[in-house]
Amino acid sequence: MRLVFAGTPEVALPSLRALIDSSRHDVIAVVTRPDAPSGRGRRLERSPVGALADEHGIEVLTPAKAGDPEFLERLRALEPDLCPVVAYGNLLPQRTLDVPRFGWVNLHFSVLPAWRGAAPVQASVRNGDDITGASTFRIVKELDAGPVFGVVTEKVRDRDTSGDLLARLSVSGADLLLSTVDGIEDGTLRAIEQPSDGVTYAAKISVEDARLDFTTPATAVDRLARAVTPEPGAWAEFRGERLKLGPVTPVADVTLPAGEVLVERKRVLVGTATTAVALGEVQAQGKKRMAATDWARGVRIEAGERIA
């Protein structure tokens, strides 16, 4: 089939590679977010999906909005049979959805109808889910509500960050997306409507949402820190300045007042509403990321000081 692939970040690359490498399909163009300023020089930089397309000589379309008239004109001229989507990051109006004869098929990183929305993997980690996965579905006007073609599942490991889990799902999801595209071409795959019960939503996580609250239980602190790693990154305040924090580790046998810091020879503990957590990596303002013990030695924490 003639495919126009829509995606933007690195997590979409395994799927794009799988479709490019398939002998059954022809990726005739990709749609991605416009080039964005990056680095100290703020030079415009191609998205990961756009850069991979450039390497393969594939046309790259970068509309500001997916309903722009010029983009729609070019999309219609390409005459795609199907448009696969992985983490594109732009709304698709109905006039755009109507262009390909088999529609648009999205790879979403949850087992729908659970965790519809922008941050399903982060929500799964924060919620303490044992199992998550990825789903392929036909895109409709309602958010992530279209009929489902296929699902793969993935165990959420005890120390998984969102980055860890998403990396695995991007690979298994690529296989699922390719098999879905094959099945649509063969006419052997039928999409099944999502059940009306079990619907949950995962909104995009802001920087403010990623602030750790040490007045909550250690389990909650741990889950949130892993959920927002690597993006947007956990943080708290120490001595009135923002302190970036990597994942923490619950410590079952130590109890401290919420937020109080205890420096030991090989670890730095912080109290929560239940038991303490051990800090991992820490990054103070204007400093490099370092082990919590190195940071604690440098700032000379006094007895009773708190992180909030």
C-alpha atoms as a printed R data frame, in Angstrom:
    type eleno elety resid chain resno       x       y      z
1   ATOM     1    CA   MET     A     1   0.000   0.000  0.000
2   ATOM     2    CA   ARG     A     2   0.913   3.632 -0.468
3   ATOM     3    CA   LEU     A     3   1.546   5.005  3.033
4   ATOM     4    CA   VAL     A     4   1.954   8.495  4.440
5   ATOM     5    CA   PHE     A     5   3.408   8.116  7.937
6   ATOM     6    CA   ALA     A     6   2.746  10.717 10.640
7   ATOM     7    CA   GLY     A     7   5.003  10.961 13.684
8   ATOM     8    CA   THR     A     8   7.527  13.204 15.404
9   ATOM     9    CA   PRO     A     9   9.727  11.908 18.300
10  ATOM    10    CA   GLU     A    10  12.232   9.061 18.575
11  ATOM    11    CA   VAL     A    11   9.596   6.692 19.930
12  ATOM    12    CA   ALA     A    12   8.044   6.666 16.437
13  ATOM    13    CA   LEU     A    13  11.260   5.561 14.701
14  ATOM    14    CA   PRO     A    14  10.922   1.767 15.167
15  ATOM    15    CA   SER     A    15   7.514   1.905 13.490
16  ATOM    16    CA   LEU     A    16   8.716   4.063 10.615
17  ATOM    17    CA   ARG     A    17  11.722   1.788 10.062
18  ATOM    18    CA   ALA     A    18   9.495  -1.303 10.047
19  ATOM    19    CA   LEU     A    19   7.244   0.207  7.401
20  ATOM    20    CA   ILE     A    20  10.154   1.432  5.269
21  ATOM    21    CA   ASP     A    21  11.766  -2.026  5.406
22  ATOM    22    CA   SER     A    22   8.549  -3.832  4.489
23  ATOM    23    CA   SER     A    23   8.502  -5.186  0.939
24  ATOM    24    CA   ARG     A    24   4.718  -4.931  0.894
25  ATOM    25    CA   HIS     A    25   4.348  -1.191  1.413
26  ATOM    26    CA   ASP     A    26   5.707   2.086  0.074
27  ATOM    27    CA   VAL     A    27   6.190   5.006  2.457
28  ATOM    28    CA   ILE     A    28   5.734   7.848 -0.002
29  ATOM    29    CA   ALA     A    29   5.892  10.717  2.535
30  ATOM    30    CA   VAL     A    30   5.987  11.498  6.237
31  ATOM    31    CA   VAL     A    31   4.111  14.166  8.155
32  ATOM    32    CA   THR     A    32   5.882  15.591 11.200
33  ATOM    33    CA   ARG     A    33   5.931  18.654 13.400
34  ATOM    34    CA   PRO     A    34   7.735  21.699 11.967
35  ATOM    35    CA   ASP     A    35  11.477  22.092 12.582
36  ATOM    36    CA   ALA     A    36  12.008  23.515 16.080
37  ATOM    37    CA   PRO     A    37  14.778  25.598 17.726
38  ATOM    38    CA   SER     A    38  17.267  23.453 19.631
39  ATOM    39    CA   GLY     A    39  20.460  23.908 21.652
40  ATOM    40    CA   ARG     A    40  22.188  27.062 22.806
41  ATOM    41    CA   GLY     A    41  22.280  28.515 19.332
42  ATOM    42    CA   ARG     A    42  18.539  27.864 18.900
43  ATOM    43    CA   ARG     A    43  19.144  26.483 15.422
44  ATOM    44    CA   LEU     A    44  16.169  24.926 13.685
45  ATOM    45    CA   GLU     A    45  16.363  21.150 13.921
46  ATOM    46    CA   ARG     A    46  14.436  18.443 12.099
47  ATOM    47    CA   SER     A    47  12.305  16.081 14.187
48  ATOM    48    CA   PRO     A    48  13.665  12.511 14.564
49  ATOM    49    CA   VAL     A    49  10.997  11.235 12.164
50  ATOM    50    CA   GLY     A    50  11.794  13.942  9.634
51  ATOM    51    CA   ALA     A    51  15.519  13.230  9.884
52  ATOM    52    CA   LEU     A    52  14.996   9.509  9.233
53  ATOM    53    CA   ALA     A    53  12.802  10.294  6.255
54  ATOM    54    CA   ASP     A    54  15.517  12.578  4.876
55  ATOM    55    CA   GLU     A    55  18.030   9.722  5.153
56  ATOM    56    CA   HIS     A    56  15.794   7.550  2.981
57  ATOM    57    CA   GLY     A    57  14.912  10.242  0.458
58  ATOM    58    CA   ILE     A    58  11.285  10.353  1.567
59  ATOM    59    CA   GLU     A    59   9.276  13.548  1.184
60  ATOM    60    CA   VAL     A    60   8.743  15.393  4.483
61  ATOM    61    CA   LEU     A    61   5.622  17.474  5.118
62  ATOM    62    CA   THR     A    62   5.658  19.868  8.099
63  ATOM    63    CA   PRO     A    63   2.300  21.659  8.309
64  ATOM    64    CA   ALA     A    64   1.722  23.970 11.252
65  ATOM    65    CA   LYS     A    65  -1.759  22.450 11.409
66  ATOM    66    CA   ALA     A    66  -2.923  19.194  9.827
67  ATOM    67    CA   GLY     A    67  -5.910  20.949  8.286
68  ATOM    68    CA   ASP     A    68  -3.931  23.623  6.422
69  ATOM    69    CA   PRO     A    69  -5.201  23.945  2.813
70  ATOM    70    CA   GLU     A    70  -1.724  23.594  1.254
71  ATOM    71    CA   PHE     A    71  -1.054  20.437  3.247
72  ATOM    72    CA   LEU     A    72  -4.423  18.939  2.345
73  ATOM    73    CA   GLU     A    73  -3.823  19.655 -1.324
74  ATOM    74    CA   ARG     A    74  -0.472  17.865 -1.241
75  ATOM    75    CA   LEU     A    75  -1.870  14.950  0.782
76  ATOM    76    CA   ARG     A    76  -4.663  14.431 -1.722
77  ATOM    77    CA   ALA     A    77  -2.177  14.582 -4.585
78  ATOM    78    CA   LEU     A    78  -0.116  11.807 -2.968
79  ATOM    79    CA   GLU     A    79  -3.206   9.534 -2.972
80  ATOM    80    CA   PRO     A    80  -2.267   7.477  0.092
81  ATOM    81    CA   ASP     A    81  -4.120   4.249  0.788
82  ATOM    82    CA   LEU     A    82  -3.478   4.501  4.537
83  ATOM    83    CA   CYS     A    83  -1.843   6.880  7.005
84  ATOM    84    CA   PRO     A    84  -0.188   5.201 10.025
85  ATOM    85    CA   VAL     A    85   0.384   7.486 13.028
86  ATOM    86    CA   VAL     A    86   2.766   7.221 15.994
87  ATOM    87    CA   ALA     A    87   3.082  10.161 18.411
88  ATOM    88    CA   TYR     A    88   2.512  12.820 15.760
89  ATOM    89    CA   GLY     A    89   1.404  15.474 18.256
90  ATOM    90    CA   ASN     A    90  -1.069  17.391 16.109
91  ATOM    91    CA   LEU     A    91  -4.861  17.249 15.875
92  ATOM    92    CA   LEU     A    92  -6.302  15.690 12.719
93  ATOM    93    CA   PRO     A    93  -9.532  17.355 11.529
94  ATOM    94    CA   GLN     A    94 -12.180  15.295  9.758
95  ATOM    95    CA   ARG     A    95 -11.302  16.696  6.319
96  ATOM    96    CA   THR     A    96  -7.796  15.316  6.800
97  ATOM    97    CA   LEU     A    97  -9.011  11.970  8.139
98  ATOM    98    CA   ASP     A    98 -11.149  11.553  5.017
99  ATOM    99    CA   VAL     A    99  -8.247  11.677  2.535
100 ATOM   100    CA   PRO     A   100  -6.769   8.122  2.591
101 ATOM   101    CA   ARG     A   101  -9.173   5.379  1.447
102 ATOM   102    CA   PHE     A   102  -8.432   3.198  4.511
103 ATOM   103    CA   GLY     A   103  -8.220   6.130  6.925
104 ATOM   104    CA   TRP     A   104  -5.619   6.845  9.603
105 ATOM   105    CA   VAL     A   105  -4.418   4.126 11.996
106 ATOM   106    CA   ASN     A   106  -2.813   5.144 15.274
107 ATOM   107    CA   LEU     A   107  -0.365   3.206 17.453
108 ATOM   108    CA   HIS     A   108  -1.231   4.222 21.026
109 ATOM   109    CA   PHE     A   109   0.819   3.122 24.023
110 ATOM   110    CA   SER     A   110  -1.883   1.681 26.268
111 ATOM   111    CA   VAL     A   111  -4.436  -1.101 26.188
112 ATOM   112    CA   LEU     A   112  -7.474   0.887 25.143
113 ATOM   113    CA   PRO     A   113  -9.871   2.073 26.481
114 ATOM   114    CA   ALA     A   114  -7.478   2.537 29.415
115 ATOM   115    CA   TRP     A   115  -5.363   5.688 29.393
116 ATOM   116    CA   ARG     A   116  -6.601   7.566 26.379
117 ATOM   117    CA   GLY     A   117  -4.797  10.866 25.937
118 ATOM   118    CA   ALA     A   118  -1.336  12.379 25.699
119 ATOM   119    CA   ALA     A   119   0.624  10.569 28.440
120 ATOM   120    CA   PRO     A   120  -0.541   6.933 28.715
121 ATOM   121    CA   VAL     A   121   2.818   5.446 29.710
122 ATOM   122    CA   GLN     A   122   3.406   8.030 32.428
123 ATOM   123    CA   ALA     A   123  -0.099   7.404 33.757
124 ATOM   124    CA   SER     A   124   0.449   3.648 33.804
125 ATOM   125    CA   VAL     A   125   3.666   3.961 35.820
126 ATOM   126    CA   ARG     A   126   2.220   6.529 38.220
127 ATOM   127    CA   ASN     A   127  -0.899   4.432 38.753
128 ATOM   128    CA   GLY     A   128   1.121   1.338 39.599
129 ATOM   129    CA   ASP     A   129  -0.321  -0.773 36.770
130 ATOM   130    CA   ASP     A   130   1.022  -4.324 36.571
131 ATOM   131    CA   ILE     A   131   0.313  -4.660 32.849
132 ATOM   132    CA   THR     A   132   0.125  -2.129 30.052
133 ATOM   133    CA   GLY     A   133   0.660  -2.391 26.303
134 ATOM   134    CA   ALA     A   134  -0.033  -0.816 22.937
135 ATOM   135    CA   SER     A   135  -3.080  -0.694 20.678
136 ATOM   136    CA   THR     A   136  -3.678   0.073 17.022
137 ATOM   137    CA   PHE     A   137  -6.973   1.748 16.223
138 ATOM   138    CA   ARG     A   138  -8.728   3.702 13.494
139 ATOM   139    CA   ILE     A   139  -8.646   7.416 14.294
140 ATOM   140    CA   VAL     A   140 -12.040   9.078 14.721
141 ATOM   141    CA   LYS     A   141 -13.021  12.556 15.845
142 ATOM   142    CA   GLU     A   142 -13.297  11.607 19.556
143 ATOM   143    CA   LEU     A   143  -9.953  11.337 21.356
144 ATOM   144    CA   ASP     A   144  -8.461   7.806 21.108
145 ATOM   145    CA   ALA     A   145 -11.970   6.339 20.877
146 ATOM   146    CA   GLY     A   146 -11.812   4.592 17.502
147 ATOM   147    CA   PRO     A   147 -12.283   0.854 16.934
148 ATOM   148    CA   VAL     A   148  -9.262  -1.276 17.813
149 ATOM   149    CA   PHE     A   149  -7.409  -3.493 15.315
150 ATOM   150    CA   GLY     A   150  -4.911  -5.161 17.649
151 ATOM   151    CA   VAL     A   151  -3.213  -5.127 21.044
152 ATOM   152    CA   VAL     A   152   0.104  -6.209 22.551
153 ATOM   153    CA   THR     A   153   0.730  -6.317 26.288
154 ATOM   154    CA   GLU     A   154   3.814  -5.548 28.349
155 ATOM   155    CA   LYS     A   155   4.590  -6.142 32.025
156 ATOM   156    CA   VAL     A   156   5.432  -3.014 33.985
157 ATOM   157    CA   ARG     A   157   8.595  -3.825 35.915
158 ATOM   158    CA   ASP     A   158   9.085  -2.690 39.505
159 ATOM   159    CA   ARG     A   159  11.767  -0.110 38.687
160 ATOM   160    CA   ASP     A   160  10.567   0.945 35.236
161 ATOM   161    CA   THR     A   161  10.694   4.614 34.382
162 ATOM   162    CA   SER     A   162   8.401   5.889 31.664
163 ATOM   163    CA   GLY     A   163  11.439   6.033 29.398
164 ATOM   164    CA   ASP     A   164  12.267   2.367 30.025
165 ATOM   165    CA   LEU     A   165   8.716   1.214 29.403
166 ATOM   166    CA   LEU     A   166   8.179   3.376 26.345
167 ATOM   167    CA   ALA     A   167  11.395   2.105 24.768
168 ATOM   168    CA   ARG     A   168  10.129  -1.486 24.974
169 ATOM   169    CA   LEU     A   169   6.638  -0.565 23.794
170 ATOM   170    CA   SER     A   170   8.006   1.325 20.798
171 ATOM   171    CA   VAL     A   171   9.601  -1.924 19.546
172 ATOM   172    CA   SER     A   172   6.708  -4.312 20.221
173 ATOM   173    CA   GLY     A   173   4.314  -1.624 19.003
174 ATOM   174    CA   ALA     A   174   6.182  -1.350 15.697
175 ATOM   175    CA   ASP     A   175   5.573  -5.047 15.058
176 ATOM   176    CA   LEU     A   176   1.913  -4.575 15.931
177 ATOM   177    CA   LEU     A   177   1.551  -1.593 13.597
178 ATOM   178    CA   LEU     A   178   3.166  -3.443 10.698
179 ATOM   179    CA   SER     A   179   0.931  -6.484 11.183
180 ATOM   180    CA   THR     A   180  -2.075  -4.163 11.381
181 ATOM   181    CA   VAL     A   181  -1.173  -2.487  8.089
182 ATOM   182    CA   ASP     A   182  -0.649  -5.929  6.502
183 ATOM   183    CA   GLY     A   183  -4.024  -7.127  7.780
184 ATOM   184    CA   ILE     A   184  -5.831  -4.045  6.484
185 ATOM   185    CA   GLU     A   185  -4.301  -4.575  3.054
186 ATOM   186    CA   ASP     A   186  -5.253  -8.270  3.075
187 ATOM   187    CA   GLY     A   187  -8.764  -7.539  4.256
188 ATOM   188    CA   THR     A   188  -8.301 -10.065  7.087
189 ATOM   189    CA   LEU     A   189  -8.381  -7.627  9.993
190 ATOM   190    CA   ARG     A   190 -11.560  -6.192 11.459
191 ATOM   191    CA   ALA     A   191 -11.563  -3.311 13.935
192 ATOM   192    CA   ILE     A   192 -13.631  -3.870 17.079
193 ATOM   193    CA   GLU     A   193 -15.380  -1.025 18.872
194 ATOM   194    CA   GLN     A   194 -13.961  -0.133 22.276
195 ATOM   195    CA   PRO     A   195 -16.071  -1.005 25.332
196 ATOM   196    CA   SER     A   196 -17.802   1.902 27.014
197 ATOM   197    CA   ASP     A   197 -16.604   0.887 30.475
198 ATOM   198    CA   GLY     A   198 -13.006   1.038 31.688
199 ATOM   199    CA   VAL     A   199 -12.261   4.360 29.997
200 ATOM   200    CA   THR     A   200  -9.516   6.381 31.705
201 ATOM   201    CA   TYR     A   201  -7.645   9.489 30.565
202 ATOM   202    CA   ALA     A   202  -3.989  10.477 30.794
203 ATOM   203    CA   ALA     A   203  -3.473  14.207 30.409
204 ATOM   204    CA   LYS     A   204  -0.117  15.650 29.408
205 ATOM   205    CA   ILE     A   205   2.158  16.051 32.445
206 ATOM   206    CA   SER     A   206   3.405  19.582 33.070
207 ATOM   207    CA   VAL     A   207   6.588  20.598 34.868
208 ATOM   208    CA   GLU     A   208   4.490  21.609 37.866
209 ATOM   209    CA   ASP     A   209   2.850  18.173 37.908
210 ATOM   210    CA   ALA     A   210   6.329  16.631 38.231
211 ATOM   211    CA   ARG     A   211   7.060  18.233 41.612
212 ATOM   212    CA   LEU     A   212   7.518  15.533 44.254
213 ATOM   213    CA   ASP     A   213   5.368  15.843 47.361
214 ATOM   214    CA   PHE     A   214   7.114  14.213 50.308
215 ATOM   215    CA   THR     A   215   3.979  14.511 52.451
216 ATOM   216    CA   THR     A   216   2.557  11.637 50.384
217 ATOM   217    CA   PRO     A   217   3.491   7.955 50.936
218 ATOM   218    CA   ALA     A   218   6.836   6.615 49.724
219 ATOM   219    CA   THR     A   219   5.051   4.523 47.088
220 ATOM   220    CA   ALA     A   220   3.464   7.635 45.570
221 ATOM   221    CA   VAL     A   221   6.762   9.553 45.569
222 ATOM   222    CA   ASP     A   222   8.528   6.625 43.923
223 ATOM   223    CA   ARG     A   223   5.877   6.145 41.233
224 ATOM   224    CA   LEU     A   224   5.702   9.825 40.332
225 ATOM   225    CA   ALA     A   225   9.483  10.146 40.098
226 ATOM   226    CA   ARG     A   226   9.656   7.157 37.733
227 ATOM   227    CA   ALA     A   227   6.614   8.317 35.765
228 ATOM   228    CA   VAL     A   228   8.163  11.699 34.913
229 ATOM   229    CA   THR     A   229  11.598  10.284 34.029
230 ATOM   230    CA   PRO     A   230  12.995  11.333 31.613
231 ATOM   231    CA   GLU     A   231  10.392  14.002 30.789
232 ATOM   232    CA   PRO     A   232   9.585  16.466 32.220
233 ATOM   233    CA   GLY     A   233  11.752  15.274 35.118
234 ATOM   234    CA   ALA     A   234  11.028  15.130 38.853
235 ATOM   235    CA   TRP     A   235  11.988  18.034 41.090
236 ATOM   236    CA   ALA     A   236  11.578  19.607 44.518
237 ATOM   237    CA   GLU     A   237  12.948  22.642 46.342
238 ATOM   238    CA   PHE     A   238  15.927  22.781 48.687
239 ATOM   239    CA   ARG     A   239  17.011  26.007 50.333
240 ATOM   240    CA   GLY     A   240  14.633  27.914 48.100
241 ATOM   241    CA   GLU     A   241  16.079  26.613 44.818
242 ATOM   242    CA   ARG     A   242  14.828  23.970 42.417
243 ATOM   243    CA   LEU     A   243  16.510  20.597 42.724
244 ATOM   244    CA   LYS     A   244  16.075  18.125 39.862
245 ATOM   245    CA   LEU     A   245  15.729  14.542 41.028
246 ATOM   246    CA   GLY     A   246  16.096  11.191 39.353
247 ATOM   247    CA   PRO     A   247  14.087   8.121 40.415
248 ATOM   248    CA   VAL     A   248  14.115   7.351 44.130
249 ATOM   249    CA   THR     A   249  14.110   4.024 45.976
250 ATOM   250    CA   PRO     A   250  11.708   3.284 48.847
251 ATOM   251    CA   VAL     A   251  13.462   2.232 52.061
252 ATOM   252    CA   ALA     A   252  11.231   0.078 54.241
253 ATOM   253    CA   ASP     A   253  13.167   0.193 57.519
254 ATOM   254    CA   VAL     A   254  13.694   3.963 58.015
255 ATOM   255    CA   THR     A   255  11.119   6.540 59.093
256 ATOM   256    CA   LEU     A   256  11.730  10.302 58.986
257 ATOM   257    CA   PRO     A   257   9.510  13.388 59.145
258 ATOM   258    CA   ALA     A   258   8.147  14.242 55.701
259 ATOM   259    CA   GLY     A   259  10.818  15.967 53.612
260 ATOM   260    CA   GLU     A   260  13.568  15.721 56.237
261 ATOM   261    CA   VAL     A   261  16.977  14.780 54.826
262 ATOM   262    CA   LEU     A   262  19.277  12.254 56.462
263 ATOM   263    CA   VAL     A   263  22.773  11.840 55.026
264 ATOM   264    CA   GLU     A   264  24.442   8.476 55.519
265 ATOM   265    CA   ARG     A   265  27.794   7.282 54.226
266 ATOM   266    CA   LYS     A   266  26.401   5.534 51.158
267 ATOM   267    CA   ARG     A   267  22.950   7.059 50.721
268 ATOM   268    CA   VAL     A   268  20.803  10.135 51.183
269 ATOM   269    CA   LEU     A   269  17.364   9.545 52.663
270 ATOM   270    CA   VAL     A   270  14.285  11.776 52.605
271 ATOM   271    CA   GLY     A   271  11.217  11.250 54.785
272 ATOM   272    CA   THR     A   272   7.720  10.780 53.380
273 ATOM   273    CA   ALA     A   273   4.279  10.206 54.908
274 ATOM   274    CA   THR     A   274   5.277   6.565 55.417
275 ATOM   275    CA   THR     A   275   8.875   5.324 55.222
276 ATOM   276    CA   ALA     A   276  11.859   7.111 53.725
277 ATOM   277    CA   VAL     A   277  13.101   7.089 50.153
278 ATOM   278    CA   ALA     A   278  16.725   7.086 49.006
279 ATOM   279    CA   LEU     A   279  17.628   9.714 46.443
280 ATOM   280    CA   GLY     A   280  19.314   8.626 43.228
281 ATOM   281    CA   GLU     A   281  20.809  11.291 40.983
282 ATOM   282    CA   VAL     A   282  20.441  14.968 41.842
283 ATOM   283    CA   GLN     A   283  20.996  18.146 39.860
284 ATOM   284    CA   ALA     A   284  21.132  21.516 41.588
285 ATOM   285    CA   GLN     A   285  20.640  24.728 39.644
286 ATOM   286    CA   GLY     A   286  23.659  25.497 37.490
287 ATOM   287    CA   LYS     A   287  25.313  22.189 38.345
288 ATOM   288    CA   LYS     A   288  25.831  18.864 36.607
289 ATOM   289    CA   ARG     A   289  23.800  15.807 37.497
290 ATOM   290    CA   MET     A   290  25.535  13.789 40.231
291 ATOM   291    CA   ALA     A   291  24.988  11.050 42.793
292 ATOM   292    CA   ALA     A   292  22.968  12.217 45.792
293 ATOM   293    CA   THR     A   293  25.838  11.438 48.180
294 ATOM   294    CA   ASP     A   294  28.194  13.713 46.221
295 ATOM   295    CA   TRP     A   295  25.610  16.473 46.211
296 ATOM   296    CA   ALA     A   296  24.976  16.120 49.955
297 ATOM   297    CA   ARG     A   297  28.684  16.347 50.772
298 ATOM   298    CA   GLY     A   298  28.994  19.486 48.668
299 ATOM   299    CA   VAL     A   299  26.077  21.376 50.225
300 ATOM   300    CA   ARG     A   300  26.798  20.200 53.817
301 ATOM   301    CA   ILE     A   301  23.255  19.451 54.868
302 ATOM   302    CA   GLU     A   302  22.455  20.348 58.461
303 ATOM   303    CA   ALA     A   303  20.362  18.218 60.809
304 ATOM   304    CA   GLY     A   304  16.646  18.678 60.286
305 ATOM   305    CA   GLU     A   305  16.867  20.344 56.840
306 ATOM   306    CA   ARG     A   306  14.076  19.509 54.462
307 ATOM   307    CA   ILE     A   307  13.363  19.052 50.775
308 ATOM   308    CA   ALA     A   308   9.880  20.279 49.829
